[in-house]
Amino acid sequence: MHPLSIPCIALAAFNAAVGAYYLYLWRRRPASGEYISFALLCCCVALYDSFTAGLYSAESLAEGIFWQRLQLDGMLALSVALCWFAGIFTDRQGDRVLRAAIVWCTVLLLAALVAGPELTLSPANPIVVQVDVPGLPTITYYEAAMGPIYQLGSLTAILLFPYLLWCVYDSWRRSGDRLLLPALAGLAVYFAGVVSDLLVSLRVYEFVYVSEYAFLGITVAMTYALLERYVAVQAAYERLNAGLERQVRDRTAEIAATLARVKKLEGIVPICMSCKRIRDDKASWQLLETYLSEHTDAMFSHGVCPECKEKFIREFEKKRQTKT
């Protein structure tokens, strides 16, 4: 294994771990599209890092072209995931340019998977370059010249990344969300790395591939931004729960006090001296038993006391004698 493959494998493991973490968060909160899209993006980058590690360790043209093809296919898949995540993160899910870019990169990826070497990478067009960067181990790239499909993919990336930068900047300008600034910086660093890699693959100048390292800026920035949003949501949820619990306690105490007042007669009760009816809060006169039934737990069973019984008998006898 070439020494430069080791950092790529470490980056692949790191991005895979971050992707797995956000996949777990998405399982806990499926409604959050940011988590699943960022998890997919991290997984695509982890694969790209792994393919780059394989390319660095290639020792023949056939082996190098194998890893180069996977690397370029990974770049197309990464572009799809990045457009999807950027649309959700910047609240531009309906953006026609991003949707068109997703469809276009998907078509290019499918075409690259089924097309022949003449349209992708052909051993007939080898590019074997030895790169010697001061301070780094010497590395030999066993690659082939990119065919039309990968050339279109590279051109798409060159045109797409400035638009993604503008989307993030425009979202920050409209919303003032400070969490978009780290994302903007990370995306700019990654864009610079991708451009450098494309120029290296086109043999504009000789250098090692750096986009796998540059993506670390996006991973750190997005992880920070998404965690900040998650913490903010949790804090708002806790404040809401605390407020609701306080309202429930206050309302419960209020209801208990009201019930206590309803079940206990207090103060002066207006009552008629003649018929013994009681006036309620609505200025309506109610029978004594009706009023007490509504304002206490008492229940009434009607009967006649001995004195009233004697009185009713005398009155009944008197009326009967009068009729006779």
XYZ file of C-alpha atoms in Angstrom:
324
model
C 0.000 0.000 0.000
C 1.289 3.429 -0.937
C 1.820 5.782 2.046
C -0.580 8.356 0.546
C -3.358 5.751 0.601
C -3.339 5.647 4.393
C -4.745 9.190 4.922
C -7.417 8.452 2.307
C -8.504 5.328 4.161
C -8.607 7.302 7.418
C -10.758 9.974 5.754
C -13.031 7.283 4.309
C -13.531 5.811 7.777
C -14.200 9.249 9.249
C -16.777 10.190 6.603
C -18.430 6.780 6.878
C -18.719 7.226 10.652
C -20.242 10.688 10.241
C -22.648 9.315 7.641
C -23.676 6.464 9.951
C -24.263 8.933 12.789
C -26.572 11.114 10.717
C -28.310 8.051 9.352
C -29.049 7.146 12.974
C -30.382 10.652 13.622
C -32.578 10.337 10.546
C -33.979 7.047 11.863
C -34.875 8.881 15.066
C -36.312 11.896 13.196
C -37.433 10.692 9.736
C -39.072 14.030 8.952
C -35.685 15.755 8.799
C -34.452 15.489 5.203
C -31.163 17.167 6.097
C -29.985 14.112 8.023
C -30.605 11.482 5.351
C -29.245 13.654 2.529
C -26.090 14.521 4.477
C -25.650 10.869 5.476
C -25.818 9.878 1.803
C -23.351 12.628 0.906
C -20.859 11.439 3.539
C -21.189 7.844 2.343
C -20.511 8.911 -1.251
C -17.408 10.776 -0.130
C -16.280 7.770 1.916
C -16.499 5.640 -1.227
C -14.656 8.281 -3.242
C -11.883 8.350 -0.621
C -11.628 4.561 -0.763
C -11.366 4.599 -4.556
C -8.676 7.278 -4.354
C -6.720 5.111 -1.932
C -6.930 2.271 -4.440
C -5.732 4.540 -7.247
C -2.747 5.677 -5.182
C -1.723 2.060 -4.605
C -2.237 0.905 -8.211
C 0.845 -0.673 -9.772
C -0.374 -1.210 -13.330
C -2.412 0.596 -15.972
C -5.301 -1.882 -15.779
C -5.462 -1.587 -11.999
C -5.200 2.193 -12.158
C -8.008 2.505 -14.739
C -10.206 0.274 -12.577
C -9.847 2.586 -9.580
C -9.992 5.729 -11.735
C -13.338 4.626 -13.171
C -14.728 4.034 -9.687
C -13.360 7.387 -8.583
C -15.062 9.265 -11.434
C -18.321 7.355 -10.937
C -18.110 8.263 -7.266
C -17.700 11.903 -8.215
C -20.939 11.797 -10.240
C -22.807 10.121 -7.363
C -21.318 12.666 -4.983
C -22.596 15.501 -7.195
C -26.130 14.081 -7.026
C -25.985 13.796 -3.228
C -24.464 17.267 -2.862
C -27.211 18.899 -4.955
C -29.882 17.083 -2.965
C -28.396 18.114 0.372
C -27.771 21.711 -0.740
C -31.402 22.054 -1.842
C -32.686 20.898 1.548
C -30.094 22.741 3.632
C -30.750 26.069 1.880
C -34.527 25.493 1.658
C -34.475 25.401 -2.159
C -36.062 22.004 -2.756
C -37.998 23.390 -5.696
C -34.944 24.913 -7.407
C -35.104 23.903 -11.074
C -31.351 24.140 -11.610
C -30.612 21.780 -8.719
C -33.295 19.363 -9.867
C -31.955 19.425 -13.417
C -28.411 18.880 -12.117
C -29.549 15.849 -10.109
C -31.236 14.324 -13.149
C -28.315 15.146 -15.460
C -25.642 13.715 -13.143
C -27.761 10.602 -12.605
C -28.041 10.116 -16.375
C -24.275 10.536 -16.765
C -23.653 8.034 -13.961
C -25.941 5.437 -15.526
C -24.381 6.047 -18.932
C -20.889 5.622 -17.491
C -21.884 2.305 -15.919
C -23.077 0.800 -19.211
C -20.931 2.591 -21.816
C -17.859 1.105 -23.407
C -14.251 2.177 -22.842
C -14.280 4.516 -25.836
C -16.825 6.742 -24.033
C -15.341 6.458 -20.553
C -11.767 5.281 -19.991
C -9.774 3.370 -22.554
C -6.409 1.656 -22.101
C -5.693 2.890 -25.613
C -5.261 6.400 -24.178
C -2.964 5.828 -21.205
C -1.627 8.605 -19.006
C 1.078 7.416 -16.667
C 2.511 10.257 -14.641
C 4.985 10.255 -11.812
C 4.343 13.080 -9.347
C 7.064 14.220 -7.013
C 5.839 16.853 -4.539
C 8.433 18.103 -2.038
C 7.768 16.639 1.389
C 5.527 13.860 0.055
C 6.328 10.344 -1.159
C 6.724 10.004 -4.915
C 3.588 8.577 -6.516
C 2.854 7.231 -9.980
C -0.653 7.677 -11.373
C -1.727 4.911 -13.762
C -4.684 6.493 -15.525
C -6.342 6.929 -18.905
C -7.605 10.037 -20.659
C -11.245 10.766 -19.827
C -13.808 9.901 -22.486
C -16.795 12.103 -23.470
C -19.031 10.986 -20.575
C -16.511 11.807 -17.871
C -15.549 15.003 -19.666
C -19.208 16.072 -19.499
C -19.243 15.136 -15.826
C -16.160 17.245 -15.155
C -17.618 20.197 -17.044
C -20.871 19.822 -15.095
C -18.981 19.957 -11.802
C -17.089 23.070 -12.887
C -20.368 24.816 -13.749
C -22.364 23.424 -10.826
C -20.178 24.333 -7.883
C -20.312 28.121 -8.412
C -24.110 27.837 -8.469
C -24.076 25.861 -5.221
C -21.914 28.561 -3.664
C -24.385 31.192 -4.816
C -27.322 29.180 -3.382
C -25.700 29.041 0.051
C -24.739 32.714 -0.089
C -28.230 33.768 -1.214
C -29.812 31.717 1.550
C -27.535 33.380 4.113
C -28.295 36.830 2.671
C -32.054 36.261 2.897
C -32.214 34.482 6.251
C -29.208 35.848 8.099
C -28.574 32.333 9.464
C -24.991 32.420 10.754
C -24.727 28.635 10.417
C -24.638 29.045 6.643
C -21.294 30.852 6.773
C -19.241 27.782 7.801
C -21.089 25.831 5.114
C -20.187 28.486 2.562
C -16.524 28.371 3.570
C -16.416 24.560 3.527
C -18.078 24.413 0.113
C -15.618 26.968 -1.267
C -12.654 24.915 -0.026
C -14.108 21.758 -1.533
C -14.806 23.508 -4.832
C -11.173 24.601 -4.977
C -10.084 21.014 -4.321
C -12.347 19.610 -7.045
C -11.092 22.158 -9.565
C -7.518 21.259 -8.659
C -8.219 17.549 -9.145
C -9.856 18.160 -12.519
C -6.904 20.219 -13.667
C -4.560 17.477 -12.483
C -6.578 14.812 -14.319
C -6.494 16.972 -17.461
C -2.717 17.269 -16.999
C -2.802 21.041 -16.784
C -0.240 20.679 -13.998
C 1.164 17.877 -11.878
C 0.026 17.499 -8.293
C -1.626 14.986 -5.976
C -5.405 14.778 -5.740
C -6.701 16.916 -2.871
C -10.515 16.889 -3.089
C -10.747 14.032 -0.592
C -8.925 16.230 1.898
C -10.855 19.354 0.921
C -14.176 17.651 1.623
C -13.147 17.481 5.252
C -14.025 21.184 5.397
C -17.603 20.421 4.315
C -17.877 17.522 6.766
C -16.748 19.633 9.708
C -18.821 22.683 8.699
C -21.997 20.699 8.015
C -21.604 18.609 11.155
C -21.271 21.784 13.192
C -24.260 23.437 11.486
C -26.555 20.415 11.759
C -25.605 19.769 15.377
C -26.262 23.420 16.211
C -29.689 23.156 14.599
C -30.370 19.921 16.447
C -29.378 21.463 19.776
C -31.533 24.527 19.020
C -34.531 22.296 18.263
C -33.986 20.309 21.457
C -33.647 23.498 23.518
C -36.849 24.908 22.008
C -38.596 21.589 22.691
C -37.474 21.637 26.318
C -38.592 25.252 26.748
C -41.959 24.401 25.218
C -42.376 21.414 27.526
C -41.426 23.498 30.555
C -43.941 26.179 29.549
C -46.695 23.615 28.990
C -45.994 21.948 32.328
C -46.147 25.324 34.066
C -49.443 26.143 32.349
C -50.861 22.741 33.324
C -49.867 23.267 36.967
C -51.362 26.761 37.024
C -54.547 25.617 35.315
C -54.884 22.616 37.619
C -54.521 24.839 40.676
C -57.082 27.262 39.240
C -59.576 24.477 38.561
C -59.058 23.018 42.030
C -59.677 26.421 43.604
C -62.799 26.912 41.476
C -64.161 23.504 42.442
C -63.490 24.252 46.086
C -65.458 27.485 45.799
C -68.288 25.756 43.953
C -68.680 22.985 46.537
C -68.516 25.307 49.538
C -71.075 28.060 50.171
C -69.351 31.193 51.349
C -70.454 34.672 52.349
C -74.030 35.992 52.348
C -76.643 33.993 50.426
C -79.718 36.075 49.390
C -82.876 34.172 50.408
C -86.551 35.159 50.256
C -88.151 35.573 53.688
C -91.441 34.227 52.392
C -90.869 31.402 49.911
C -87.278 30.677 50.912
C -86.046 30.808 47.315
C -82.380 31.748 46.818
C -81.047 34.261 44.304
C -78.074 32.993 42.257
C -75.292 34.922 40.471
C -77.573 35.465 37.460
C -80.239 37.170 39.597
C -82.519 34.188 39.111
C -84.507 32.856 42.082
C -84.188 29.116 42.627
C -85.778 26.670 45.004
C -83.656 26.038 48.060
C -83.066 22.381 47.194
C -82.203 23.224 43.580
C -79.638 25.801 44.623
C -78.025 23.521 47.197
C -77.927 20.610 44.743
C -76.043 22.730 42.192
C -73.584 24.256 44.646
C -72.886 21.362 47.004
C -72.540 17.600 46.932
C -75.835 17.219 48.804
C -78.784 15.260 47.378
C -82.383 15.618 48.550
C -85.098 13.038 49.265
C -88.457 14.699 49.748
C -90.649 13.844 52.708
C -92.907 15.487 55.357
C -91.927 16.310 58.926
C -94.402 15.458 61.784
C -95.432 19.077 62.346
C -96.145 19.661 58.647
C -97.925 16.324 58.516
C -100.328 17.421 61.277
C -100.775 20.759 59.567
C -101.571 19.142 56.190
C -104.072 16.753 57.855
C -105.895 19.580 59.621
C -106.057 21.617 56.402
C -107.265 18.590 54.450
C -110.003 17.823 57.032
C -111.038 21.439 57.078
C -111.389 21.537 53.282
C -113.307 18.244 53.254
C -115.747 19.438 55.889
C -116.259 22.675 54.019
C -117.223 20.766 50.871
C -119.714 18.616 52.765
